Coordinates of C-alpha atoms in Angstrom, one line a residue:
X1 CA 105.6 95.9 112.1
X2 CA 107.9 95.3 109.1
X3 CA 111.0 92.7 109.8
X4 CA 114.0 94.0 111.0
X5 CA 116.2 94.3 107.8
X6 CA 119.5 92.6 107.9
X7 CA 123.0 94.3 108.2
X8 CA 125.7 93.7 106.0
X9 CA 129.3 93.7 107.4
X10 CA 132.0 95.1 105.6
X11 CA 135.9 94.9 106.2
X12 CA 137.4 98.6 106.3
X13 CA 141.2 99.3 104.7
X14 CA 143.3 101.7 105.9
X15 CA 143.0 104.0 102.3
X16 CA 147.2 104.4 102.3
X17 CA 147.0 100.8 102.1
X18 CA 144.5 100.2 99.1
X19 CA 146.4 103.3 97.3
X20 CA 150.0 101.9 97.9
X21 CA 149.2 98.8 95.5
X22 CA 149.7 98.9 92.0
X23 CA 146.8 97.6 89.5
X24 CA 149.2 95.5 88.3
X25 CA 149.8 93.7 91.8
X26 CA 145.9 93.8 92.6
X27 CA 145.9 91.5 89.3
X28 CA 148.8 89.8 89.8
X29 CA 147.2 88.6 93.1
X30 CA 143.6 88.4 91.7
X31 CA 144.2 86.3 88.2
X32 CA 147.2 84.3 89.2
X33 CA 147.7 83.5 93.0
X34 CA 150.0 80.3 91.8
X35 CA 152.0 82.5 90.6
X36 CA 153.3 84.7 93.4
X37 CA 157.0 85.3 93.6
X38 CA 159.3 82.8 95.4
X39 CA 160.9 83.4 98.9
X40 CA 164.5 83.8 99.4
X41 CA 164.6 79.7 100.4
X42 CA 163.0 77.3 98.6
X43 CA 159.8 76.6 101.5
X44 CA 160.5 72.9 101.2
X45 CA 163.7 73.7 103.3
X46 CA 161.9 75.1 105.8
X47 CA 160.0 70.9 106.4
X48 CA 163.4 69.3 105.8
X49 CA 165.0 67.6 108.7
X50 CA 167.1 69.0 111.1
X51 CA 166.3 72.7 109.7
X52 CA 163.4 73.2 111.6
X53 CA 164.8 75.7 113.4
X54 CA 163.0 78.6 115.2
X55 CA 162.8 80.8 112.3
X56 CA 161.7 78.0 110.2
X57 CA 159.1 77.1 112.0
X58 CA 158.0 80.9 112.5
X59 CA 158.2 81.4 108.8
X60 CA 156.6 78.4 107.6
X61 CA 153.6 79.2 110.0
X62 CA 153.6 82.6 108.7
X63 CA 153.1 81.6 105.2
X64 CA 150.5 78.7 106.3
X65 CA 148.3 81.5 107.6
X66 CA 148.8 83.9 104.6
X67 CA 147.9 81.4 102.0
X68 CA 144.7 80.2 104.3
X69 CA 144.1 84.3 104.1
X70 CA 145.0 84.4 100.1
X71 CA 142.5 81.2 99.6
X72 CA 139.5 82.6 101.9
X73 CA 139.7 86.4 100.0
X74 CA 139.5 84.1 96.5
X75 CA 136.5 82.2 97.7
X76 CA 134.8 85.3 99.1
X77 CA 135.6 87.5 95.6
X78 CA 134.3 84.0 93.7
X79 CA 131.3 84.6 95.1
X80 CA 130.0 88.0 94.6
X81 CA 129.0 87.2 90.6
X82 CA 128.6 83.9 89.5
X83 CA 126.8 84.3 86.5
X84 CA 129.3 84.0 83.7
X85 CA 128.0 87.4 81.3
X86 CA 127.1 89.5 84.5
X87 CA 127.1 93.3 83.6
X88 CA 125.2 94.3 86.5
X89 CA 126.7 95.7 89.4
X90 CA 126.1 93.8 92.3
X91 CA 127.6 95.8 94.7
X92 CA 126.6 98.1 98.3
X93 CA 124.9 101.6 97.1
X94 CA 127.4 104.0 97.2
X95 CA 127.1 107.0 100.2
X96 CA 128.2 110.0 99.7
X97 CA 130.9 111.4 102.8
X98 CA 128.0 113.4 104.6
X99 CA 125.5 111.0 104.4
X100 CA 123.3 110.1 107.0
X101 CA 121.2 107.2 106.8
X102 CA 119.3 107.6 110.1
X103 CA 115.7 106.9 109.4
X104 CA 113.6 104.0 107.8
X105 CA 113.3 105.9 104.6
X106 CA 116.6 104.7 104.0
X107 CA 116.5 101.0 104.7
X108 CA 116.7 98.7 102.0
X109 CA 114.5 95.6 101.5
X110 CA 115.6 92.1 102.7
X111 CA 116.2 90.1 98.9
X112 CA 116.2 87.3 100.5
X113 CA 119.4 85.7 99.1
X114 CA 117.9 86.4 95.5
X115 CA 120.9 86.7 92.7
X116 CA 121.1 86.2 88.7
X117 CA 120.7 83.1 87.7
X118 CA 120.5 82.7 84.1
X119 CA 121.4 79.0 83.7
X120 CA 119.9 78.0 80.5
X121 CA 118.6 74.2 80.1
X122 CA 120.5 71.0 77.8
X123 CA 118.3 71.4 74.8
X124 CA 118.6 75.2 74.3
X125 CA 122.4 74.6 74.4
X126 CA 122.0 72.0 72.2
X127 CA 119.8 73.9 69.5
X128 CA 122.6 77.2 70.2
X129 CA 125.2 75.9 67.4
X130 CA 122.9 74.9 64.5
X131 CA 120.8 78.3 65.0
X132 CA 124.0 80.4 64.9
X133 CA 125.4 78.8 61.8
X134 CA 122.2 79.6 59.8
X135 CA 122.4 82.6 57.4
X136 CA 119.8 82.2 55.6
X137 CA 116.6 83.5 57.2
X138 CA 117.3 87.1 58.7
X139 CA 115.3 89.3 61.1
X140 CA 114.0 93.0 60.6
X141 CA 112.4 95.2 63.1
X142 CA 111.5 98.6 63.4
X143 CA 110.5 99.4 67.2
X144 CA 108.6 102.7 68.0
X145 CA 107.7 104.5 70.9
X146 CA 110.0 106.0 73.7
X147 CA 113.0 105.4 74.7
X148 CA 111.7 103.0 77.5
X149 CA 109.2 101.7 75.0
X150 CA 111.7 100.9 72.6
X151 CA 113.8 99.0 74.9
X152 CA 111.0 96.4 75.5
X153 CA 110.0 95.6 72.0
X154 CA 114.2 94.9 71.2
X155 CA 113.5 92.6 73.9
X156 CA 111.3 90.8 72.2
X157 CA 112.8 91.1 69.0
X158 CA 115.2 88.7 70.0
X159 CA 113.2 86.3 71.4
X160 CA 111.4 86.3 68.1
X161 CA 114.4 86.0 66.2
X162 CA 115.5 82.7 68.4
X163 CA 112.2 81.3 68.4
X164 CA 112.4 81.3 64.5
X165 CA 116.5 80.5 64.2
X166 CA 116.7 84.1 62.4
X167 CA 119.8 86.3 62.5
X168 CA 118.6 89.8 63.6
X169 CA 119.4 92.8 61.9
X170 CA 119.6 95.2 64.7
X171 CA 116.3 97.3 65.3
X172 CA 115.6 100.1 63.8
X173 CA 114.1 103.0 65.9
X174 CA 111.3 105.0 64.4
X175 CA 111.6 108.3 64.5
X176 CA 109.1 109.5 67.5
X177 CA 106.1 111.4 66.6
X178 CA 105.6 113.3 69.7
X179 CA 109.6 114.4 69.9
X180 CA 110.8 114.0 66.1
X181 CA 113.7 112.0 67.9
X182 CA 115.8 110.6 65.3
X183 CA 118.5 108.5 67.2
X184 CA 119.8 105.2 66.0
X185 CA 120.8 102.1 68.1
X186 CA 124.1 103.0 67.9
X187 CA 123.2 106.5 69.4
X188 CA 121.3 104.9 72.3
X189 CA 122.7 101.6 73.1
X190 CA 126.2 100.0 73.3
X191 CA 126.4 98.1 69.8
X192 CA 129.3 95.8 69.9
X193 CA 128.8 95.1 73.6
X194 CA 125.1 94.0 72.8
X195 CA 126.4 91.5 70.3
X196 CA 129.0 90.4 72.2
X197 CA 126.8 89.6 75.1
X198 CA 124.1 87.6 72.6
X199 CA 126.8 85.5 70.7
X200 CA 125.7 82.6 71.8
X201 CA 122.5 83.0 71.8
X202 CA 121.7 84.8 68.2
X203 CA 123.5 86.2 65.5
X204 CA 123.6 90.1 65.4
X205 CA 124.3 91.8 62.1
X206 CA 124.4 95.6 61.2
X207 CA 122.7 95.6 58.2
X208 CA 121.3 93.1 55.3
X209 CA 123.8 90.4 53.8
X210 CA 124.4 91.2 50.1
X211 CA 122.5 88.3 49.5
X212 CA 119.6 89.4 50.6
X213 CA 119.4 93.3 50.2
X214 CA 117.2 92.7 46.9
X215 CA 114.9 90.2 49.1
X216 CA 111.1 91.6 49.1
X217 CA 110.6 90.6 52.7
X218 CA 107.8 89.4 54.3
X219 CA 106.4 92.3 56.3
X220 CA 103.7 92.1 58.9
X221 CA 102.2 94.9 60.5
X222 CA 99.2 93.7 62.5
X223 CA 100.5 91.0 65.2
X224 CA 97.7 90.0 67.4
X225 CA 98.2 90.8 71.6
X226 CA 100.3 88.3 73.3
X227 CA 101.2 85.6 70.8
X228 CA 103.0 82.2 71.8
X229 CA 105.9 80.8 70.3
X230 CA 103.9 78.8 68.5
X231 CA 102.0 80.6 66.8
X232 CA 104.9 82.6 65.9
X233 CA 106.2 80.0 64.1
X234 CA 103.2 78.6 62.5
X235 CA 102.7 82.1 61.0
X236 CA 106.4 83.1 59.8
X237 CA 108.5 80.3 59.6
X238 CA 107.6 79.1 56.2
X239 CA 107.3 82.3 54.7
X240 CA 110.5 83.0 56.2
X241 CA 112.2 80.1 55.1
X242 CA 111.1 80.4 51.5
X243 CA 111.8 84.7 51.4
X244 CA 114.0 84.8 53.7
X245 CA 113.7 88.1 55.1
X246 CA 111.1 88.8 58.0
X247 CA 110.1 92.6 58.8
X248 CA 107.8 93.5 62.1
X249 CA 106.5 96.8 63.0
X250 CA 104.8 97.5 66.4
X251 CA 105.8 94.6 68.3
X252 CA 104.8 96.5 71.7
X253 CA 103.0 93.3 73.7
X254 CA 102.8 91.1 70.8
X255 CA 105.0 88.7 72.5
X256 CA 103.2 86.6 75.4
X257 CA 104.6 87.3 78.7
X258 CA 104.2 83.7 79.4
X259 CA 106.7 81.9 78.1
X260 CA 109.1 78.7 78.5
X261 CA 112.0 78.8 81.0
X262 CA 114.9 79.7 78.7
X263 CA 113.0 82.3 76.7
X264 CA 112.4 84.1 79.8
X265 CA 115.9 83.9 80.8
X266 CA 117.1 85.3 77.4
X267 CA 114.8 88.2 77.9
X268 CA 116.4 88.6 81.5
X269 CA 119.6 88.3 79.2
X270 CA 118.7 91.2 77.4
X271 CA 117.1 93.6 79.1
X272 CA 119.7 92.9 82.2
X273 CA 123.1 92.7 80.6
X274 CA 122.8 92.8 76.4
X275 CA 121.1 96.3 76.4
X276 CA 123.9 98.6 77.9
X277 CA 123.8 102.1 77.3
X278 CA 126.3 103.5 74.9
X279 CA 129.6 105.0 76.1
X280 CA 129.4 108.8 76.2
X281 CA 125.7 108.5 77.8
X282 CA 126.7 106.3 80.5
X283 CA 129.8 107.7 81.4
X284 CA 127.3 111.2 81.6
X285 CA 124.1 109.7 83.4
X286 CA 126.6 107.9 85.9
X287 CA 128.8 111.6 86.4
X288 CA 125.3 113.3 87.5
X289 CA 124.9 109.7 89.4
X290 CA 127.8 110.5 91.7
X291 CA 127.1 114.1 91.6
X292 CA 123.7 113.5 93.7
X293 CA 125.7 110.5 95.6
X294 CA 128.5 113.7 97.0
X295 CA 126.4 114.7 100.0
X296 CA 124.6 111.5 100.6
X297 CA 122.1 109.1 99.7
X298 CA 119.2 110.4 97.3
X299 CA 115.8 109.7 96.2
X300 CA 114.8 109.4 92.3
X301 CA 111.1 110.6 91.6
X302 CA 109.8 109.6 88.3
X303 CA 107.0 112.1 87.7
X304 CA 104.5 111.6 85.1
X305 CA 103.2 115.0 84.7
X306 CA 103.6 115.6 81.0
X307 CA 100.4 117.3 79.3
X308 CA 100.6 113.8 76.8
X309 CA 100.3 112.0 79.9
X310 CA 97.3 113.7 81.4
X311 CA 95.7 113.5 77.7
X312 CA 96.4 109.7 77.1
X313 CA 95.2 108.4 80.9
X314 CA 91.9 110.9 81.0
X315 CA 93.0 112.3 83.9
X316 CA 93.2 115.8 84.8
X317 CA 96.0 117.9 86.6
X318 CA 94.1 119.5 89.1
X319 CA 96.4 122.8 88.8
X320 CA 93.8 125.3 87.9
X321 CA 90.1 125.1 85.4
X322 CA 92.6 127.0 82.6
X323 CA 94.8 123.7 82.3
X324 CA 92.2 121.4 83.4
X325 CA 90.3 122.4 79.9
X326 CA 93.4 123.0 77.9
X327 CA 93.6 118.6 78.5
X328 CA 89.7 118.5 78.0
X329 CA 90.2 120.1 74.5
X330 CA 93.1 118.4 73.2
X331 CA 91.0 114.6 74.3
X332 CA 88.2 116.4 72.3
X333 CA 90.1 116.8 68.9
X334 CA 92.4 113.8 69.2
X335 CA 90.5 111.1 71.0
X336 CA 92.8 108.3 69.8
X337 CA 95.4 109.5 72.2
X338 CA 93.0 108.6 74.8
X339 CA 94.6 104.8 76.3
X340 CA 92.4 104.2 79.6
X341 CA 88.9 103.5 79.9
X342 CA 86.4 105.4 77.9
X343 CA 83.9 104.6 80.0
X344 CA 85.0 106.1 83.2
X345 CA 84.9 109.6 84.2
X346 CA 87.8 111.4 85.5
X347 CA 86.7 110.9 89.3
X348 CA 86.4 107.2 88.4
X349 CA 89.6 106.9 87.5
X350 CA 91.4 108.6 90.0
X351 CA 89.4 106.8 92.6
X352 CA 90.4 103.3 90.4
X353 CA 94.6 104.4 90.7
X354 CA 94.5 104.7 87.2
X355 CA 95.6 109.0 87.1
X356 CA 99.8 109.6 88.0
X357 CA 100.3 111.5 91.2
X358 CA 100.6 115.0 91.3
X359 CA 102.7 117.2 93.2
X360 CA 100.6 117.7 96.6
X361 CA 100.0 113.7 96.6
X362 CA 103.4 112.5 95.7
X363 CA 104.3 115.5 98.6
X364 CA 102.1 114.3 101.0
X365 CA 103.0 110.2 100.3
X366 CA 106.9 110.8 101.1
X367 CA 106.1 112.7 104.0
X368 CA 104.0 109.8 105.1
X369 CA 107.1 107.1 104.6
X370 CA 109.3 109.3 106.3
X371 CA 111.2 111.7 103.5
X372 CA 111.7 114.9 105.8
X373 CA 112.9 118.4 104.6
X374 CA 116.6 117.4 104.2
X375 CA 116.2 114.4 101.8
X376 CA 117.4 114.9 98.5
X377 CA 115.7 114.3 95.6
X378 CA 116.8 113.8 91.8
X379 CA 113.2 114.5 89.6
X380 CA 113.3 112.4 86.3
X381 CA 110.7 112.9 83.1
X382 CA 110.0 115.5 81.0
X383 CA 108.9 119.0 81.7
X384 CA 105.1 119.3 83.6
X385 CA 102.1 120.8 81.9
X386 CA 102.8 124.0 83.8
X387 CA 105.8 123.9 84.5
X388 CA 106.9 124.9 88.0
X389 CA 103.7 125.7 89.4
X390 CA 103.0 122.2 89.3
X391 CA 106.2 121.3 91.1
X392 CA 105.5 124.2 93.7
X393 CA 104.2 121.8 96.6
X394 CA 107.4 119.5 95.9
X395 CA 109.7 122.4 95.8
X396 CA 108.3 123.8 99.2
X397 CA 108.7 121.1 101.1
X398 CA 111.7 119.3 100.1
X399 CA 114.6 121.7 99.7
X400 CA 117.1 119.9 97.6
X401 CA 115.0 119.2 94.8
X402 CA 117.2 118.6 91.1
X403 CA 116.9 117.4 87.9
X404 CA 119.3 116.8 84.9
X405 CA 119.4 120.7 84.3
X406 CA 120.2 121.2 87.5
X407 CA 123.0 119.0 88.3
X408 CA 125.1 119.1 84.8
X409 CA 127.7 121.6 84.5
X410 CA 127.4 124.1 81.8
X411 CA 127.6 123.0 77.9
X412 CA 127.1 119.2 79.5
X413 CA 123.7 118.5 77.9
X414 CA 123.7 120.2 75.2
X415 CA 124.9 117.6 72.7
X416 CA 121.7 116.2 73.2
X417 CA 119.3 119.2 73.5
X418 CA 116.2 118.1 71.4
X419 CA 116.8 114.7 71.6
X420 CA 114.2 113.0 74.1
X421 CA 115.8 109.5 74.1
X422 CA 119.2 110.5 75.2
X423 CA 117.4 113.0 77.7
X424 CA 115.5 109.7 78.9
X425 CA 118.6 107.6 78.7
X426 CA 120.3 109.8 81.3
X427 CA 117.0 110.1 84.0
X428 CA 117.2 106.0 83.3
X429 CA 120.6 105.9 84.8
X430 CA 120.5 108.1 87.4
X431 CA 117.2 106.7 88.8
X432 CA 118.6 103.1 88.6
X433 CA 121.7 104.3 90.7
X434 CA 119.8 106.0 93.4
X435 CA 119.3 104.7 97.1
X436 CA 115.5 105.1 96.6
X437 CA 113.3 105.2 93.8
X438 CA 109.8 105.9 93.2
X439 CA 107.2 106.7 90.2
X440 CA 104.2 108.7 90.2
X441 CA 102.6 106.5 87.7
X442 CA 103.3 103.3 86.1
X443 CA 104.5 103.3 82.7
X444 CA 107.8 101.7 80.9
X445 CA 110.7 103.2 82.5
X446 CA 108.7 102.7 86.4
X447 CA 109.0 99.1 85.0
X448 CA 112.3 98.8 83.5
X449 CA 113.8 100.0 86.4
X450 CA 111.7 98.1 88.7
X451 CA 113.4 94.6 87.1
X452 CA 116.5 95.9 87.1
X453 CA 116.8 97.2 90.6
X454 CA 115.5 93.8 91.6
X455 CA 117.9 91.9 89.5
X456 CA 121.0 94.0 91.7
X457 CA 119.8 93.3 94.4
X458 CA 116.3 94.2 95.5
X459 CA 117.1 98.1 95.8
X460 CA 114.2 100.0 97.5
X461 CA 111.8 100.5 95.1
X462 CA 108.4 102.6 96.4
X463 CA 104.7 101.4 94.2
X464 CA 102.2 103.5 95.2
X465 CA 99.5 102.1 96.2
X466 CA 97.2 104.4 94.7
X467 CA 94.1 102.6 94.7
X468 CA 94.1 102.1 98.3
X469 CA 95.4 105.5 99.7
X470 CA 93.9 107.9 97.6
X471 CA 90.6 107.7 100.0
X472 CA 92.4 108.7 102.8
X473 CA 94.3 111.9 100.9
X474 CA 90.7 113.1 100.7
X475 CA 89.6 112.3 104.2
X476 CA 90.7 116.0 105.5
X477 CA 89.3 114.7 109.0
X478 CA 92.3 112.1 109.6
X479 CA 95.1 113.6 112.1
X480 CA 98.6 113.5 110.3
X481 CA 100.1 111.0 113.0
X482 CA 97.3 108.7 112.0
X483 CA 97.2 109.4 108.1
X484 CA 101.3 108.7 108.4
X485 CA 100.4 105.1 109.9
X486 CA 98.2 104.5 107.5
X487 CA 100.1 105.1 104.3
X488 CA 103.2 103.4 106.3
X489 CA 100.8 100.3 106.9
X490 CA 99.9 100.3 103.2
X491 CA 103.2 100.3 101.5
X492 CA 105.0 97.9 104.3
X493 CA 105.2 94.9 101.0
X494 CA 105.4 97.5 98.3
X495 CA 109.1 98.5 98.9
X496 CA 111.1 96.3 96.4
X497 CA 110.7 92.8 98.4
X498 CA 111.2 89.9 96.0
X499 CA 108.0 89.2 94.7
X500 CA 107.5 86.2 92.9
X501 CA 106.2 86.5 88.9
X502 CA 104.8 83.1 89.0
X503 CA 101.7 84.7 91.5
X504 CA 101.4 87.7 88.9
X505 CA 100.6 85.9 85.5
X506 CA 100.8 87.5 82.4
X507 CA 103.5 90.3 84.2
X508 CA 106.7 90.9 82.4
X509 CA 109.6 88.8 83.3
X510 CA 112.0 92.1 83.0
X511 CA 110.1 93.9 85.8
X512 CA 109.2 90.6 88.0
X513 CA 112.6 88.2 87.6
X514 CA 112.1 86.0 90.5
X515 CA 112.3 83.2 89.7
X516 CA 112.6 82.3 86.0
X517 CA 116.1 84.9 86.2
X518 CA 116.4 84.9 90.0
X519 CA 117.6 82.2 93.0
X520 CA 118.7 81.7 96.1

């Protein structure tokens, strides 16, 4: 049986109350309690002899208490971040008026204590200034991929650049080859905020110096898997010391995912707090957020049912021999799409957990964990290779079933029609706001939101554990009480529970934080 999760206690306020005060008195009590306004007498005359009358002593008690109230609230609001460039909100998951949470479904995972903790040690400190000041070795990087995908490699880009004392010219994005996506950081990402947030940790710049627009730089396209800060530095830093420009392409798990203390706190830094989304897409991903939140709490399914999908894992989507070959085929012509194992066949692989879910499993798996007909359900990812036949089994059983197109009001996406990284931008945010989240396959955004649901907090977060239930889904023998226990029994530590990255070597620090970025 899983461990009864604790409650949090909360202190309810009359809302006449809350709405009466001004922002500028919730400040004014917030930022500068020594300031507040001075009584009528001077409170020394209330301690002064022979004026201790009644009243006195009644008033001076009364203002004891409320500045023993006005000190407790302090220490309590002191508390809640104490990381000095937190941008993550650490805060209860909002429920919407009509929500029920009855049900385990619901429950969140004990974190344990677990908060940010991105204390960095003496000698990075020490090494901060001299780096800064340095303007003569700079930094280029052009990251490709997804959305998702992109995000990772600026993670590493700049770790590189701190591990060589480079300034880094923010990253360019390569337009995407599957979507012709053309967005630029700017587009995607919150620029100024992002090197605001890094300032003391490496210098951001726009573009190229003057100085150093005419600079052939050193360009290297062919970084080995998984290389240490060393060699990183035995390889660049002279060449970038005497050309002083440095370009990278395809830095997608160069870096190792092993590395000192600090350097995994920067990249915490970065994924967690430098990479914030960019105005207009935030304020959008977090109106569809609230949207879902209206009638209660809501569950975000990533599903990984693309036709690119099926092509690069070797899996198949089981919908029907027409769509089954149309995949077949398009491995045939293009077999460098194919990413898993060559040498497994398609059984194999399922059998392995290596194939995303589809509909009729990821169906049957909620129902398992206790999702029933009334649970909501916000679908992110791009359209299924068949469309809504595949989502048929979904759409049957679960009756409030949305995506993007679904929720947004007329005209609201179409800024961004035909452009897949604000599309994925948008699922990203509205999956890492919701009460429950799950993918249907691993993948870069399962990840990224994996990290950062356990850097707020440990929000429930379902892994499937593919590998060991997909035995059972074809067992048609197994009643569905039984089949319910065992997919509950299988998933009881694969919730979101802290689990420590220093037992999973060679994982990324931005999906596993604890403990190089956590503590408690």
């Amino acid at each position: 049986m899983a461990k009864p999760k604790k409650k949090i206690s909360y202190i309810s306020v009359p809302s006449h109350i809350i709405t009466s005060l001004s922002t500028s008195s919730l400040h004014s009590l917030l930022d500068s309690p020594k300031k507040a306004t001075s009584p009528t007498y001077p409170l020394s005359s209330f301690f002064l002899p022979g004026s201790c009358t009644f009243r006195g002593r009644a008033a001076a008690r009364i203002i004891l208490l409320f500045l023993l109230f006005l000190i407790w609230m302090l220490a309590l609001l002191s508390r809640r971040d104490t990381h000095p460039c937190s941008s993550v909100l650490l805060e209860p998951i909002p429920v919407g008026r009509n929500a029920s949470w009855a049900g385990e479904f619901w429950e969140q995972p004990d974190g344990m204590g677990y908060r940010p903790c991105l204390a960095f040690g003496g000698e990075y400190r020490k090494a901060s200034p001299a780096i800064l000041r340095d303007r003569r070795k700079y930094l280029q990087v052009v990251v490709s991929g997804g959305m998702n995908q992109q995000r990772n490699q600026i993670v590493d880009a700049v770790v590189i650049a701190r591990i060589l004392g480079a300034s880094l010219v923010v990253p360019i994005l390569q337009v995407n080859v599957i979507w012709g996506d053309e967005s630029e950081f700017s587009d995607i990402f919150d620029l100024d905020h992002f090197k605001k947030v890094l300032a003391d940790d490496v210098h951001v710049v726009s573009s190229l110096p003057s100085t150093h627009i005419t600079t052939r730089p050193v360009v290297e396209r062919r970084t080995p898997l998984h290389v240490s800060p060393e060699w990183i530095r035995s390889r660049y830093l002279k060449r970038l010391e005497r050309e002083g420009v440095l370009l990278l392409r395809g830095l997608d798990s160069r870096l190792s995912k092993d590395l000192p203390p600090d350097l995994q706190k920067l990249r915490c830094k970065v994924a967690f707090h430098a990479l914030k989304f960019a105005q207009p897409l935030l304020e959008l991903g977090t109106e569809i957020a609230d949207r879902m939140h209206a009638e209660g709490p809501y569950l975000a399914l990533h599903l990984r049912m693309e036709k690119d999908v099926w092509v690069r894992t070797g899996c198949l989507p089981g919908l029907s021999r027409e769509f089954d070959e149309m995949v077949r085929d398009e491995r045939k012509h293009r077999p460098e799409l194919l990413t898993g194992r060559s040498n497994m066949s398609y059984h194999e692989r399922k059998l392995a957990g290596l194939c995303p879910l589809n509909a009729v499993e990821v169906t049957r798996l909620l129902k398992a964990l206790g999702a029933t007909k009334s649970t909501r359900i916000y679908w992110a990812g791009g359209q299924p290779l068949g469309g809504k036949q595949a989502l048929q089994p979904l759409m049957e059983e679960f009756s409030y079933f949305y995506n993007k197109e679904d929720i947004a009001l007329p005209g609201e996406l179409e800024p961004y029609a035909g452009r897949a990284s604000f599309m994925a931008a948008i699922d990203h945010i509205v999956s890492e706001r919701s009460n429950v989240f799950m993918p249907s396959h691993g993948g870069n955004m399962g990840h990224a939101i994996q990290g950062q649901r356990a850097y707020a907090g440990h929000k429930k977060h379902i892994t499937p554990n593919k590998r060991q239930m997909l035995r059972y889904f074809i067992d048609s023998s197994i009643p569905e009480p039984e089949f319910n226990r065992i997919i509950k029994e299988l998933h009881q530590y694969s919730l979101g529970q802290p689990e420590l990255r220093t037992s999973k070597a060679g994982r990324d620090v931005t999906k596993y934080p604890v403990p190089e970025c956590m503590c408690n």
